[in-house]
PDB file of C-alpha atoms in Angstrom:
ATOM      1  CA  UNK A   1     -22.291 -70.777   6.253  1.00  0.00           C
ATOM      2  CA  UNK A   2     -20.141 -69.782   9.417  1.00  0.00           C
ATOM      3  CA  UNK A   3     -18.793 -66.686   7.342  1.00  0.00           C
ATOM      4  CA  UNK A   4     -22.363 -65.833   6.717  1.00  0.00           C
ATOM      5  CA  UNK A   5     -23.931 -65.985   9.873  1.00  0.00           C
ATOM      6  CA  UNK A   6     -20.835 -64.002  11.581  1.00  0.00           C
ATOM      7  CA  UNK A   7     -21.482 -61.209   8.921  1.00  0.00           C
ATOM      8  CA  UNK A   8     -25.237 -61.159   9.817  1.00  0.00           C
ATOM      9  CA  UNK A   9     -24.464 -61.020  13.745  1.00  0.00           C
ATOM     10  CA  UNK A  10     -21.971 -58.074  13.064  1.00  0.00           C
ATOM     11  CA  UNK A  11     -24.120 -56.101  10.957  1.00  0.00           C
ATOM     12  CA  UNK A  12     -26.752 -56.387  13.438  1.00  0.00           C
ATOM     13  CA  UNK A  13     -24.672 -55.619  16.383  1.00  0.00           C
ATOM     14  CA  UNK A  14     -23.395 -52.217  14.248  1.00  0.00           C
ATOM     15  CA  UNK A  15     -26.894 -51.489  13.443  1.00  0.00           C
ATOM     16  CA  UNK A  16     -27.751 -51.699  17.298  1.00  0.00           C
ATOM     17  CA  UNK A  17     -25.224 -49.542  18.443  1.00  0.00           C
ATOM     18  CA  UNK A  18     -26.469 -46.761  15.480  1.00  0.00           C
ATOM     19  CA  UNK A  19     -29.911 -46.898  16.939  1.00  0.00           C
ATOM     20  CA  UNK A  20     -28.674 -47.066  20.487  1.00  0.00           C
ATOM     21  CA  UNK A  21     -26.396 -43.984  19.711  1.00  0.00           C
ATOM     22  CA  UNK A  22     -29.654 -42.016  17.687  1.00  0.00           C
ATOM     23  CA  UNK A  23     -31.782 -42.970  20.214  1.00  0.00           C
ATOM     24  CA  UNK A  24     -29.639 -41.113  22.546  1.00  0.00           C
ATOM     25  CA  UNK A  25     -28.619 -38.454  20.796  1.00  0.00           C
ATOM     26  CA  UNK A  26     -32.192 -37.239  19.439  1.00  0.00           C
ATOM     27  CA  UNK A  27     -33.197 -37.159  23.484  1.00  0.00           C
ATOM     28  CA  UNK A  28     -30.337 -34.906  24.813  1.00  0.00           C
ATOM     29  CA  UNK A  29     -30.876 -31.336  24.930  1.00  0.00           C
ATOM     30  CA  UNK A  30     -26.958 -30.906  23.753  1.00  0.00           C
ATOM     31  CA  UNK A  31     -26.726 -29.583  20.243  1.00  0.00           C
ATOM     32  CA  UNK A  32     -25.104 -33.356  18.367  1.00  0.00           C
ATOM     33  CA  UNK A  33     -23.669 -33.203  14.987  1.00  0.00           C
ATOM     34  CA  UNK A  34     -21.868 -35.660  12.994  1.00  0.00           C
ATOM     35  CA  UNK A  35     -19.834 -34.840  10.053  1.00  0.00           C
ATOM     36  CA  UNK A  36     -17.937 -36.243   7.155  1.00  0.00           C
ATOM     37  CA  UNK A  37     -14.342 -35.840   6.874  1.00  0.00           C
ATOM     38  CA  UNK A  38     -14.724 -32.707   4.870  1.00  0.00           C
ATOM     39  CA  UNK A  39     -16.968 -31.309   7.400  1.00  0.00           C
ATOM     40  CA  UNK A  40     -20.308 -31.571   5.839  1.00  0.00           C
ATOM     41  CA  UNK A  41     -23.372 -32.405   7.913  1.00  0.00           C
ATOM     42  CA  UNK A  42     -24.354 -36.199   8.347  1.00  0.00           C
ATOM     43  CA  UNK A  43     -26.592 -35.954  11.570  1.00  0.00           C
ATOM     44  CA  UNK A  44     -27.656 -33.286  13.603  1.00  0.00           C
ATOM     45  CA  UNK A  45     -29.818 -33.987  16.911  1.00  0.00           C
ATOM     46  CA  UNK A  46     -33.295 -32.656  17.239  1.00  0.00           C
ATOM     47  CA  UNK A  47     -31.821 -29.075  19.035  1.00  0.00           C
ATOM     48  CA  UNK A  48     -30.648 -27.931  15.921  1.00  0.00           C
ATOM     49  CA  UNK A  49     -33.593 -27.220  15.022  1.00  0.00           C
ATOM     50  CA  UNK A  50     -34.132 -24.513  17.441  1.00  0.00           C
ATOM     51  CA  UNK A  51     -31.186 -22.503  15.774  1.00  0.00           C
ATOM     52  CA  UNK A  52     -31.810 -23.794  11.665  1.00  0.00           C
ATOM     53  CA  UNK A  53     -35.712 -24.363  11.689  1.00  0.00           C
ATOM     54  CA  UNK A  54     -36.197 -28.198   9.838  1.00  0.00           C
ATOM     55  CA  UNK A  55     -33.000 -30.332  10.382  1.00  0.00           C
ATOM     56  CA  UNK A  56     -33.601 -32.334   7.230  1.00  0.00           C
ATOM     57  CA  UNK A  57     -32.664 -29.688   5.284  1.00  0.00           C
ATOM     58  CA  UNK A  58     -29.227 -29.435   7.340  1.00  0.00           C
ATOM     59  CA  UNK A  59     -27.784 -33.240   5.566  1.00  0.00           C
ATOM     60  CA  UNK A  60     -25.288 -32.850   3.581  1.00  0.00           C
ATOM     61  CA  UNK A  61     -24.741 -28.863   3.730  1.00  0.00           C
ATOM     62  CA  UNK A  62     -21.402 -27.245   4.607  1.00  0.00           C
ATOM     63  CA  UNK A  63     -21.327 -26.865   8.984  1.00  0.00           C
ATOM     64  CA  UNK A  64     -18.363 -24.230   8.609  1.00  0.00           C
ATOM     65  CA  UNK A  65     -21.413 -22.133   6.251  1.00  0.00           C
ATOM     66  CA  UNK A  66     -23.032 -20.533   9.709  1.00  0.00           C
ATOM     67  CA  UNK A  67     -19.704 -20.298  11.495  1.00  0.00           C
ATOM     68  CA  UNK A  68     -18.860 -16.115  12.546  1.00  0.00           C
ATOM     69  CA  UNK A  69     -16.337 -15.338  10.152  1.00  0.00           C
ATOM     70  CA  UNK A  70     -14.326 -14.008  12.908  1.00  0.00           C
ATOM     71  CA  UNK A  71     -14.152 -17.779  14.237  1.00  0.00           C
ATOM     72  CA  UNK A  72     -14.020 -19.651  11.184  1.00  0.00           C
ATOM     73  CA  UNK A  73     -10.279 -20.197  10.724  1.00  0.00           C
ATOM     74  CA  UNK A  74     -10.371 -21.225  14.551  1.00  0.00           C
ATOM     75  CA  UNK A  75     -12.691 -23.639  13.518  1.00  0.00           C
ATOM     76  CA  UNK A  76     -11.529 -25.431  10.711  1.00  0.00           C
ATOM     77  CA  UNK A  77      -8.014 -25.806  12.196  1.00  0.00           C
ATOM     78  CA  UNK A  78      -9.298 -27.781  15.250  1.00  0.00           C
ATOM     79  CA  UNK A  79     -11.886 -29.656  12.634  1.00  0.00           C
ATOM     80  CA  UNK A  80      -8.556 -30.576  10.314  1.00  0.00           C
ATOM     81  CA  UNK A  81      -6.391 -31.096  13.246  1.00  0.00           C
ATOM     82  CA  UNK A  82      -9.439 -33.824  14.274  1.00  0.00           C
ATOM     83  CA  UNK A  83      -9.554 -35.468  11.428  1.00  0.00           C
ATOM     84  CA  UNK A  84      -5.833 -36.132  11.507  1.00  0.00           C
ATOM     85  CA  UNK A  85      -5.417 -36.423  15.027  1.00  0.00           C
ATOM     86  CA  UNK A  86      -8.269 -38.485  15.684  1.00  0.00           C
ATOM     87  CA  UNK A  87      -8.357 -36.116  19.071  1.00  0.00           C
ATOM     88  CA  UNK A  88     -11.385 -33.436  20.030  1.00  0.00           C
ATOM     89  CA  UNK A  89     -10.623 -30.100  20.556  1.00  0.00           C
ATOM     90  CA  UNK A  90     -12.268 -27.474  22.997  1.00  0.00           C
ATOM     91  CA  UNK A  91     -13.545 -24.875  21.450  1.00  0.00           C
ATOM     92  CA  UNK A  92     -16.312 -21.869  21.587  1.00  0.00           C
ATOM     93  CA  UNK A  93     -17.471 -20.120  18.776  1.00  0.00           C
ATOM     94  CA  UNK A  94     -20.333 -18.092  17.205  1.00  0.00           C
ATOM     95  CA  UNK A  95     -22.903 -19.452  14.849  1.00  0.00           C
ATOM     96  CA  UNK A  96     -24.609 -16.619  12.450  1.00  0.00           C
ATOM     97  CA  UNK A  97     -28.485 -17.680  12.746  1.00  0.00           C
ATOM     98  CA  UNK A  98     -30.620 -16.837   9.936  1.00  0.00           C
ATOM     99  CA  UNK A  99     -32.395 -13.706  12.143  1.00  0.00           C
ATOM    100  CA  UNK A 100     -28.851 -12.394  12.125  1.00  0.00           C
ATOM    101  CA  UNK A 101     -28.238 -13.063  15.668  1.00  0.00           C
ATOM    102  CA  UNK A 102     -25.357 -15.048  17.201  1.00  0.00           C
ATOM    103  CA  UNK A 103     -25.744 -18.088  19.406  1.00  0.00           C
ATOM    104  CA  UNK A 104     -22.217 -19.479  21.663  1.00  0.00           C
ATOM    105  CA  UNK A 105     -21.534 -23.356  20.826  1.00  0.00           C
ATOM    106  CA  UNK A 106     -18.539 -25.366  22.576  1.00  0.00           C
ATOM    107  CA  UNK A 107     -17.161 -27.821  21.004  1.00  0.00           C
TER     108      UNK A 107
END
């Protein structure tokens, strides 16, 4: 019974902290993505939708796909070097937006 209610209280403390950290992520202006370990999309905040139109549509796709070519190696290496690491990198590159333009990101 112990073992069950301690389960119960951590799942709902994890679930808390999820909605505490959507809650704040859908209100910042900052463009938020979270990605699996082979860098496809999981969560991207509301601003994304500004660059990709409907972020639905963003789950689950590739996040290196819109990277400038000329900054995609760039990229990935800091993205692997993350994953391994466990340690952000700073980083500026270009996304390609679907108008063919190019919009700055830091990451």
């Amino acid at each position: 019974m112990q073992e069950n209610a301690a389960l119960r209280t951590a799942l709902s403390e994890a679930l808390a902290r999820e909605e505490f950290f959507r809650v704040i992520a859908e209100q910042v202006g900052d463009y938020v993505a979270v990605l699996d370990l082979e860098g496809r999309r999981v969560f991207n905040s509301r601003s994304y939708a500004t660059l990709f139109g409907n972020r639905s549509n963003l789950v689950g796709t590739d996040s290196f796909a819109e990277v400038h070519p000329d900054d995609l190696k760039a990229v990935k290496t800091a993205f692997r070097e993350t994953v391994k690491t466990g340690r952000g990198h700073m980083l500026t590159f270009r996304f390609l937006l679907p108008d063919g333009s190019e919009h700055y990101m830091e990451s």
